[in-house]
Coordinates of N, CA, C and O in Angstrom, one line a residue:
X47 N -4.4 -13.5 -5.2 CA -4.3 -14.1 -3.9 C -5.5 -14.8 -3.5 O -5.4 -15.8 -2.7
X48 N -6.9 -14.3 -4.0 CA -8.1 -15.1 -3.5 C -7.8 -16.6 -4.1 O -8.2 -17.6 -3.5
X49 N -7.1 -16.7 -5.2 CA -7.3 -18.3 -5.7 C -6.4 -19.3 -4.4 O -6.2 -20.5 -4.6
X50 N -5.8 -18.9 -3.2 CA -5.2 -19.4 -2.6 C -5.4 -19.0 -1.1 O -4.6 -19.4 -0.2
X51 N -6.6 -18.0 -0.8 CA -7.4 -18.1 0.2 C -6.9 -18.6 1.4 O -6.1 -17.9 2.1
X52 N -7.6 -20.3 1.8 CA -7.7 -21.0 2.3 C -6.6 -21.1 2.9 O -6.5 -20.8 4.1
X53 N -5.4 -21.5 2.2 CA -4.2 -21.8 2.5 C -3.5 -20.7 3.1 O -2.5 -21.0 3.8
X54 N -3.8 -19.7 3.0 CA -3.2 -18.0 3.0 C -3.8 -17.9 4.7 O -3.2 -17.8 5.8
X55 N -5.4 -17.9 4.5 CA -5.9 -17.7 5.8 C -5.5 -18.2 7.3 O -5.5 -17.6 8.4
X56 N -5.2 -19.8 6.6 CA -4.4 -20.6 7.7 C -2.8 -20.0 8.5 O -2.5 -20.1 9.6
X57 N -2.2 -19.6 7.6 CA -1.2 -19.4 7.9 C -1.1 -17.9 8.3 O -0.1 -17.6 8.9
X58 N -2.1 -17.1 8.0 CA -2.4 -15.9 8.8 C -2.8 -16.2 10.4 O -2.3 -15.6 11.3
X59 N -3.6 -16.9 10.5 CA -4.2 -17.5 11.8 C -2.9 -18.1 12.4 O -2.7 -17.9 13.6
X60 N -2.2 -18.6 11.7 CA -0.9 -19.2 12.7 C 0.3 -18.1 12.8 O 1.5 -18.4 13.2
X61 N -0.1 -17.1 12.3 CA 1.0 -16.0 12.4 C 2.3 -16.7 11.8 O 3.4 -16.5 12.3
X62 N 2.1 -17.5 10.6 CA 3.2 -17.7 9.8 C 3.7 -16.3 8.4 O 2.9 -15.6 7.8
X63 N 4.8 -16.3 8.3 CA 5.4 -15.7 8.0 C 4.7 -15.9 6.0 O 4.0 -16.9 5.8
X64 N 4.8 -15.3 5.3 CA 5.0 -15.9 4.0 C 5.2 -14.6 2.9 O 4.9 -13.4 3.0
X65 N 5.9 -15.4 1.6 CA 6.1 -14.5 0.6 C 4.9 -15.0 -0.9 O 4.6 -16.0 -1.4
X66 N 4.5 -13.4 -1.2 CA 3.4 -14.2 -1.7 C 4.0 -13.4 -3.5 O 4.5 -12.3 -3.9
X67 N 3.7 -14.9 -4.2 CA 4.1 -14.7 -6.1 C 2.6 -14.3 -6.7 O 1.7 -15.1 -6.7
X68 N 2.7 -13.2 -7.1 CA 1.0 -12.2 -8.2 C 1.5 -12.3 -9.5 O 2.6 -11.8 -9.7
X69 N 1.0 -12.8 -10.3 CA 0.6 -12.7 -12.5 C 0.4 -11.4 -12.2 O -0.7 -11.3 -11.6
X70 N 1.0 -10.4 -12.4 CA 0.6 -9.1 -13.2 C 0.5 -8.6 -14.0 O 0.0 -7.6 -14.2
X71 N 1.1 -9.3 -14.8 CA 0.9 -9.1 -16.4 C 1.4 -10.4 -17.1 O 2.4 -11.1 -16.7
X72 N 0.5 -10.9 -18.4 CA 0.7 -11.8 -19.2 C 1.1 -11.2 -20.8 O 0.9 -10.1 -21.2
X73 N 1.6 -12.2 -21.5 CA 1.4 -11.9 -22.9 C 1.5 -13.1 -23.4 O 2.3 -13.9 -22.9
X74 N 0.3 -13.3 -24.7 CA 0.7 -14.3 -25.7 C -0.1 -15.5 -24.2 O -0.6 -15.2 -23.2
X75 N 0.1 -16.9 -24.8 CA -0.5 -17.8 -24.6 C 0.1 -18.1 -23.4 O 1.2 -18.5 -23.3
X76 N -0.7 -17.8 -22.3 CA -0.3 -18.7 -20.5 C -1.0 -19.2 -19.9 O -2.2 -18.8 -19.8
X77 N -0.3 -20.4 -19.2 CA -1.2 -21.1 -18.5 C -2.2 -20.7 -17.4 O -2.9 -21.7 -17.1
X78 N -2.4 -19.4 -16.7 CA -2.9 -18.9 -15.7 C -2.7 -17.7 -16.5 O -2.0 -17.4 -17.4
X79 N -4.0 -16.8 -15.3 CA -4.3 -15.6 -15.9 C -3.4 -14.6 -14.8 O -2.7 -14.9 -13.8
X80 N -3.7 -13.0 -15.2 CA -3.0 -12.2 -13.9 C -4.4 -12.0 -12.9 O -5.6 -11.8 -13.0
X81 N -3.3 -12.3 -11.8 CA -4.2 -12.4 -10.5 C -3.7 -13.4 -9.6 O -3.5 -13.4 -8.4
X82 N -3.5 -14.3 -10.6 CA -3.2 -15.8 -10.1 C -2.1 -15.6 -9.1 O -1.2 -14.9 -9.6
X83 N -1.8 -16.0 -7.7 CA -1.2 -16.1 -6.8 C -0.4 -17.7 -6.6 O -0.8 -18.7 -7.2
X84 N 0.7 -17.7 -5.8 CA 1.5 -18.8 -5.5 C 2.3 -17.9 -4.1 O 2.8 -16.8 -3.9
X85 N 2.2 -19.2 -3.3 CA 2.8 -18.2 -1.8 C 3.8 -19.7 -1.4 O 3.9 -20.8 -1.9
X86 N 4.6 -19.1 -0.3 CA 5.9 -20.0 -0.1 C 5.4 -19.5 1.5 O 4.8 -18.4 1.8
X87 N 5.8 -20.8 2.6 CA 5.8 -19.8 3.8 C 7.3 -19.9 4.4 O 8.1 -20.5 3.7
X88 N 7.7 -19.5 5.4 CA 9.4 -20.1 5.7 C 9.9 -21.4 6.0 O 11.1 -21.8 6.2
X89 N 8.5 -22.3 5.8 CA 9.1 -23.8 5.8 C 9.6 -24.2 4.5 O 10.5 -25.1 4.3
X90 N 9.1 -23.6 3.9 CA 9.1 -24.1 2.4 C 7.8 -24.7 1.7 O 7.8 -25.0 0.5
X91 N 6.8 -24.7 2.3 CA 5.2 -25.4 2.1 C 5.0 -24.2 0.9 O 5.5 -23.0 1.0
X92 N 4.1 -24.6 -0.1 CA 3.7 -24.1 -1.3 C 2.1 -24.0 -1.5 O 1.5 -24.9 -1.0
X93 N 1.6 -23.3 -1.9 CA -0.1 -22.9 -1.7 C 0.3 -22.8 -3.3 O 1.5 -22.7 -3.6
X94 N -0.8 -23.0 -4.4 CA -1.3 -22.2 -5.7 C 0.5 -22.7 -6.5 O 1.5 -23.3 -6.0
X95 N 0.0 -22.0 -8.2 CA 0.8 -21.7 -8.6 C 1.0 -20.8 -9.8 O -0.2 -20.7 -10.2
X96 N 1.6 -20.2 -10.4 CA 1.8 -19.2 -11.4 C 1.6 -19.7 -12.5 O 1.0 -19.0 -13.4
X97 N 2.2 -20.8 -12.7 CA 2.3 -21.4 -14.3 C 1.8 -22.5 -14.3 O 1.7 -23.0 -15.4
X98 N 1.4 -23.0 -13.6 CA 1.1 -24.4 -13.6 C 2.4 -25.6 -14.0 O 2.5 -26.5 -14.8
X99 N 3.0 -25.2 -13.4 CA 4.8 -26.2 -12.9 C 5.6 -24.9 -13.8 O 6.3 -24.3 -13.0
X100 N 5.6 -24.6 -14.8 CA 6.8 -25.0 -15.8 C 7.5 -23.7 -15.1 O 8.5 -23.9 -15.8
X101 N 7.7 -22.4 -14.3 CA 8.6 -21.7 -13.6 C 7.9 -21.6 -12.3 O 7.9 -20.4 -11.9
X102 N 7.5 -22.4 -11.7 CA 7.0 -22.3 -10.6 C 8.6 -22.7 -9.3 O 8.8 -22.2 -8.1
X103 N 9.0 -23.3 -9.8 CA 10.4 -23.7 -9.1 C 11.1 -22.3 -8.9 O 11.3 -21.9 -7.8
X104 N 11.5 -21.5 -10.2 CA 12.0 -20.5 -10.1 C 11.3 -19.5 -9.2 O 12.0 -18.9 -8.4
X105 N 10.0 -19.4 -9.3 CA 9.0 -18.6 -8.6 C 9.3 -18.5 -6.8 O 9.3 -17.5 -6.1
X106 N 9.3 -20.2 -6.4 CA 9.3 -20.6 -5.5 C 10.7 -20.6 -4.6 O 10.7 -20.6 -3.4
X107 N 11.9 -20.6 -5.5 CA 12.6 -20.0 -4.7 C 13.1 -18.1 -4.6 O 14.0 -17.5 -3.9
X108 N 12.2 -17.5 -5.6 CA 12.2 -15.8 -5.0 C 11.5 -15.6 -4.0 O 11.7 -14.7 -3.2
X109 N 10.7 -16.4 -3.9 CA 9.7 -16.2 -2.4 C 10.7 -16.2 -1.8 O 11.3 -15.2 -1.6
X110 N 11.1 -17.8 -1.2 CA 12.2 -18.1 -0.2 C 13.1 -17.2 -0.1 O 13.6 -17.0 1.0
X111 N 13.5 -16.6 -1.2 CA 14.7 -15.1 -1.0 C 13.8 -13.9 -0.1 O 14.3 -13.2 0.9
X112 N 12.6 -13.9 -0.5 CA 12.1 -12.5 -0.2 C 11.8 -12.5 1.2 O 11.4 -11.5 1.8
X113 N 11.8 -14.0 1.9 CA 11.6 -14.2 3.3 C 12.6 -14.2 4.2 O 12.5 -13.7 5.3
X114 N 14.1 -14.9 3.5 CA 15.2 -14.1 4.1 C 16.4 -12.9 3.6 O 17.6 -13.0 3.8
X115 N 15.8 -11.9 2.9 CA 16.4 -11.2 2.6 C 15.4 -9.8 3.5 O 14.7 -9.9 4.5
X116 N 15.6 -8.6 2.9 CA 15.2 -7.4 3.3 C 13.1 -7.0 3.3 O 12.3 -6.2 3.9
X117 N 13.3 -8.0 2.3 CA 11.6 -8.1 2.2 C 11.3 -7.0 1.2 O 10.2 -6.8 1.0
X118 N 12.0 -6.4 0.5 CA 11.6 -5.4 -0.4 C 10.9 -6.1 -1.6 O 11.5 -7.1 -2.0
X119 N 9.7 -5.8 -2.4 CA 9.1 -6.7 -3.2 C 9.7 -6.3 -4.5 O 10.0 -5.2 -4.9
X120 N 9.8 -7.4 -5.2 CA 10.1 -7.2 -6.5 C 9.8 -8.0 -7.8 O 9.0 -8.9 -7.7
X121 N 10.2 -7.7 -8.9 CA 9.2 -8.7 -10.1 C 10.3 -9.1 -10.9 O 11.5 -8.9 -10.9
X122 N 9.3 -10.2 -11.7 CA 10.7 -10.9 -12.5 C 9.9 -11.4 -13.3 O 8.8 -11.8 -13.0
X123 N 10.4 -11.5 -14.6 CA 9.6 -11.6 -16.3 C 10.2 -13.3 -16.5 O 11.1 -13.8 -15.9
X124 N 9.4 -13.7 -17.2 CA 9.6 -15.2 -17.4 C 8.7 -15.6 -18.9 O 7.5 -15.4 -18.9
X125 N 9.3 -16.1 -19.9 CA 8.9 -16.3 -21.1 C 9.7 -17.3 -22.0 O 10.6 -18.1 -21.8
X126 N 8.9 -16.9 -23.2 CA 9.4 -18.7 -24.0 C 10.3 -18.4 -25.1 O 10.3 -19.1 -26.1
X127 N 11.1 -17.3 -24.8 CA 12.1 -16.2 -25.5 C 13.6 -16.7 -24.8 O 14.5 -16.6 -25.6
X128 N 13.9 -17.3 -23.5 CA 15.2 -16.9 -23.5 C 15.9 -18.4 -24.0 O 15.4 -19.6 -23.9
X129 N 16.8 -18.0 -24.3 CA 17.8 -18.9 -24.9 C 19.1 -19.6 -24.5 O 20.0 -20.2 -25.0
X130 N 18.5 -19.2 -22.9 CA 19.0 -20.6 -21.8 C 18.6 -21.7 -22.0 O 17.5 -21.3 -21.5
X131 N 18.3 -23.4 -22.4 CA 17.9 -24.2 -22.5 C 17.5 -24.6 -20.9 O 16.4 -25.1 -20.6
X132 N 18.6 -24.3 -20.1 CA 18.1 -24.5 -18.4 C 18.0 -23.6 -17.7 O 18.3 -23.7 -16.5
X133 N 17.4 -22.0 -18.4 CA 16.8 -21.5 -17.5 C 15.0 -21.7 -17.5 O 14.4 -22.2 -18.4
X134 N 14.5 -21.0 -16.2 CA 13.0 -21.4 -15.9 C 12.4 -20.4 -17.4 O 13.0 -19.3 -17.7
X135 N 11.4 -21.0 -18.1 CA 10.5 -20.3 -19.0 C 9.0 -21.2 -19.5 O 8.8 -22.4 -19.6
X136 N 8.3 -20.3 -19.7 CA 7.2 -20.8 -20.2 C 7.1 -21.5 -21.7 O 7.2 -20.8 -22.7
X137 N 6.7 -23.0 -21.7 CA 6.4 -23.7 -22.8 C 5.6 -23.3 -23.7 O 5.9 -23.7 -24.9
X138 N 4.8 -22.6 -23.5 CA 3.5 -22.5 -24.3 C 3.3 -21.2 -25.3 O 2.4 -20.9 -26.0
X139 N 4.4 -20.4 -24.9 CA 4.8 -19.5 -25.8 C 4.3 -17.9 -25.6 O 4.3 -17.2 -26.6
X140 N 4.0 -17.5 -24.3 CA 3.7 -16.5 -23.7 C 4.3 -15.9 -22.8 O 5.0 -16.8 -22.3
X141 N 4.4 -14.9 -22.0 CA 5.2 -14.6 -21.1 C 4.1 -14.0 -19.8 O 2.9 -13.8 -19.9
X142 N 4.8 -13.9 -18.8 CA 4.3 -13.2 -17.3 C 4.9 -13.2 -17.0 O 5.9 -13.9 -17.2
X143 N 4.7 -11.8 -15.7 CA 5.6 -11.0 -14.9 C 5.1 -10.9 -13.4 O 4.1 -10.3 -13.0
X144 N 5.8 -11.8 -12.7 CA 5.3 -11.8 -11.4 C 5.6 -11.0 -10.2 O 6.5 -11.6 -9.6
X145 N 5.1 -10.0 -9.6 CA 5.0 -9.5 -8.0 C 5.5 -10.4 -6.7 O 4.6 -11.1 -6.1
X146 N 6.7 -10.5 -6.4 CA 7.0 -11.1 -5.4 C 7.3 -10.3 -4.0 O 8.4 -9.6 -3.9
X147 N 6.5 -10.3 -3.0 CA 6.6 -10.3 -1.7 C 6.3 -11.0 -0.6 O 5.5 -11.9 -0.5
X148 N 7.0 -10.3 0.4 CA 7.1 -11.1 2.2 C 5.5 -9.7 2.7 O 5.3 -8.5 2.7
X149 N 4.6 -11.2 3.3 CA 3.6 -11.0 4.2 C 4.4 -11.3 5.6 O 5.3 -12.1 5.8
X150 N 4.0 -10.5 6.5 CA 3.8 -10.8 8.0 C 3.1 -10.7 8.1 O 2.6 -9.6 7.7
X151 N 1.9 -12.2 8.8 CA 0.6 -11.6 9.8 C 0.4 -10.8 10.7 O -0.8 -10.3 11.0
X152 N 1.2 -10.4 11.3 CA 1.0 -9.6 12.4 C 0.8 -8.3 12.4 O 0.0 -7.7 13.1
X153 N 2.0 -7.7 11.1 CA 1.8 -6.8 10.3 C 0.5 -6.1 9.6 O 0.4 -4.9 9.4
X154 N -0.6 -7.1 9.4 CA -1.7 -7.0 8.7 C -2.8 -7.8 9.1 O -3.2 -8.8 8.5
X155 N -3.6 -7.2 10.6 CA -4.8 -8.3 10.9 C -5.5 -8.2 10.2 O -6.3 -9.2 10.4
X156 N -6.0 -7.4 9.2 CA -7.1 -7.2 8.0 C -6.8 -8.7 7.4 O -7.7 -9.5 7.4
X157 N -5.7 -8.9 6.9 CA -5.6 -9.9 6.2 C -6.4 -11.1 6.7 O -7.4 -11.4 6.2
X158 N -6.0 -11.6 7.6 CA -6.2 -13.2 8.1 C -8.0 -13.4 8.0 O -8.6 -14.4 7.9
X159 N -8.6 -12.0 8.1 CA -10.2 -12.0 8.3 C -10.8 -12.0 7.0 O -11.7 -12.8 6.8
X160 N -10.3 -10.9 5.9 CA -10.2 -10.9 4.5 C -10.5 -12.5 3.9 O -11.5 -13.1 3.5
X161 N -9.2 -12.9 4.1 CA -8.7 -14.2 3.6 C -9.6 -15.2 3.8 O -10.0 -15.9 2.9
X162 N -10.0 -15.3 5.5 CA -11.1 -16.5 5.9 C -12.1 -16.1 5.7 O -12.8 -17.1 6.0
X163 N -13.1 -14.9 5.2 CA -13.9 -14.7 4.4 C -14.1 -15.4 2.8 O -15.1 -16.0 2.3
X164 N -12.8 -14.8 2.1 CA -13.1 -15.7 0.8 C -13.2 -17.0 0.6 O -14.0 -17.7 -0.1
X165 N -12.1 -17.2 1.7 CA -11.7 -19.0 1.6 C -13.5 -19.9 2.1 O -13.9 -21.1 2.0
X166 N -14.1 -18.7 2.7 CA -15.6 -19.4 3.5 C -16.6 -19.3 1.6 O -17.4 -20.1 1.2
X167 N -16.2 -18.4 1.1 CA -17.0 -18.7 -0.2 C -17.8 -17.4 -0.4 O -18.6 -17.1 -1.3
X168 N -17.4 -16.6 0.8 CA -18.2 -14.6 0.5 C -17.4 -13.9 0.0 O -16.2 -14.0 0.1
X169 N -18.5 -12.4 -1.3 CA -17.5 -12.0 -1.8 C -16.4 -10.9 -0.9 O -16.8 -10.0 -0.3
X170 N -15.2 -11.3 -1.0 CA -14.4 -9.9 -0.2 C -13.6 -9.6 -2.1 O -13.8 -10.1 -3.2
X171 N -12.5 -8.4 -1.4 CA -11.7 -7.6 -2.5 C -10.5 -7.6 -1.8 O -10.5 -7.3 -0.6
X172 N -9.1 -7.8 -2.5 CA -8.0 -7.4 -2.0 C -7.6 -6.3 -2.7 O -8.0 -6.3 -3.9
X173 N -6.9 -5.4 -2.4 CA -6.3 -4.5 -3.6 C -4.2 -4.8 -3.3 O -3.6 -4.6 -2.3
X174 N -3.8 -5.2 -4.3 CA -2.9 -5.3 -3.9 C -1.6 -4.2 -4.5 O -1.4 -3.9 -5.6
X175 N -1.1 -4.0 -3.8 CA -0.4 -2.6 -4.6 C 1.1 -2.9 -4.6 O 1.9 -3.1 -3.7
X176 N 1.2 -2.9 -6.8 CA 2.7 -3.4 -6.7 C 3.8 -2.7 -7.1 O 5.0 -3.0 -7.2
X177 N 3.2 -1.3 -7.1 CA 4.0 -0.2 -7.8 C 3.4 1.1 -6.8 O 2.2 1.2 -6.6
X178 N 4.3 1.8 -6.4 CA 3.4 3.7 -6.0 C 4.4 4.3 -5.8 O 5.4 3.7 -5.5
X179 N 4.5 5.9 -6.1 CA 5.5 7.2 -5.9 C 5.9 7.3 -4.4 O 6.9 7.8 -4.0
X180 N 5.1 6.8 -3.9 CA 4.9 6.8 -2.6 C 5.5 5.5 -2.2 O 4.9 4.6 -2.7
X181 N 6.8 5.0 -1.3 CA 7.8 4.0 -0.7 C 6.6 3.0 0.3 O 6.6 1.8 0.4
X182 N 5.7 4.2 1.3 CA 5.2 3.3 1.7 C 4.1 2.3 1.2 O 4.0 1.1 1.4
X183 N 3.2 3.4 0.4 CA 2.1 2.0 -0.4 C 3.0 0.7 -1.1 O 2.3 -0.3 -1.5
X184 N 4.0 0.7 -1.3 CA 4.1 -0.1 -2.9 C 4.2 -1.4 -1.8 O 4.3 -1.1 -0.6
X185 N 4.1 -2.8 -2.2 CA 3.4 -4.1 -1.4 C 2.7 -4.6 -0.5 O 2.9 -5.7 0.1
X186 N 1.6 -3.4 -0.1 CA 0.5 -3.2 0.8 C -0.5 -4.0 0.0 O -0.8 -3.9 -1.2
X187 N -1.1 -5.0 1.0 CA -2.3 -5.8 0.6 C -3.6 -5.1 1.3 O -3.4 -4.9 2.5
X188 N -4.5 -4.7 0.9 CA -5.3 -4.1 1.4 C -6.7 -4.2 1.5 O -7.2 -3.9 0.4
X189 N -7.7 -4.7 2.4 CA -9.1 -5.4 1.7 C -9.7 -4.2 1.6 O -9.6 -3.1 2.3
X190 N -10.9 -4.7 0.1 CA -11.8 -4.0 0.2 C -13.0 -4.1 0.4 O -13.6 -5.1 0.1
X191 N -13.8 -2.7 1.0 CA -14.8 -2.8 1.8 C -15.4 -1.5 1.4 O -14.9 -0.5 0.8
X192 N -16.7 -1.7 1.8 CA -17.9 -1.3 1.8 C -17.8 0.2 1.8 O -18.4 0.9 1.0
X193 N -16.9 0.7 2.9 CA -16.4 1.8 4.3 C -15.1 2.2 3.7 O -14.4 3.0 4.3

């Protein structure tokens, strides 16, 4: 999420809504590493990207689902394996698995301060949680601090 900061921060500050796409796991040759973020907000405006185009479309509309649907986060694998000619997959011959969920600002004032910290160029930490036994941690963005 830090590679898309700026854009993130703003739209925390405007109390926009958004769903945010996490690389959490790669294999084999990809264009972006895990970490790498891409967010959608309910207009449709795009921050970052996952792959650098080539399932970023696909990407971009699970956001859009996850903003009008229930908001429950979920992941979806993408590689240079399937044998759809027109479905989304990676060119380059590696795969990733991306974390998709819906942010509310309002939800999370940590965030918006987090965020306009990095985006200013200081170090902050997100921890972002995409899996837990526990219902309530799993898609909690959470900064890290000092305390």
């Amino acid at each position: 999420m830090l590679n898309i900061a700026p854009a993130l921060a703003a739209w925390c500050r405007a109390d926009r809504p958004f769903a945010v796409a996490t690389v959490i796991d790669a294999t084999g040759s990809t264009p972006l590493p895990v970490g790498t973020s891409m967010a959608v907000d309910a207009d449709g405006r795009v921050a970052g990207s996952v792959s650098g185009g080539c399932v970023d479309a696909a990407v971009h509309e699970l956001c859009r689902q996850q903003l009008e649907d229930d908001g429950t986060p979920e992941e979806a694998h993408f590689d240079s394996s399937d044998t759809d000619a027109w479905a989304a997959g990676l060119m380059c011959g590696g795969g990733i698995r991306v974390h998709v969920q819906r942010v509310h600002p309002a939800d999370r004032h940590h965030l918006a301060a987090t965020l306009t910290a990095a985006a200013e160029g200081r170090t902050v930490g997100l921890l972002q949680i995409t899996r837990s036994a526990d219902p309530t941690l799993a898609g909690r963005v959470l900064p890290l601090s000092d305390d």
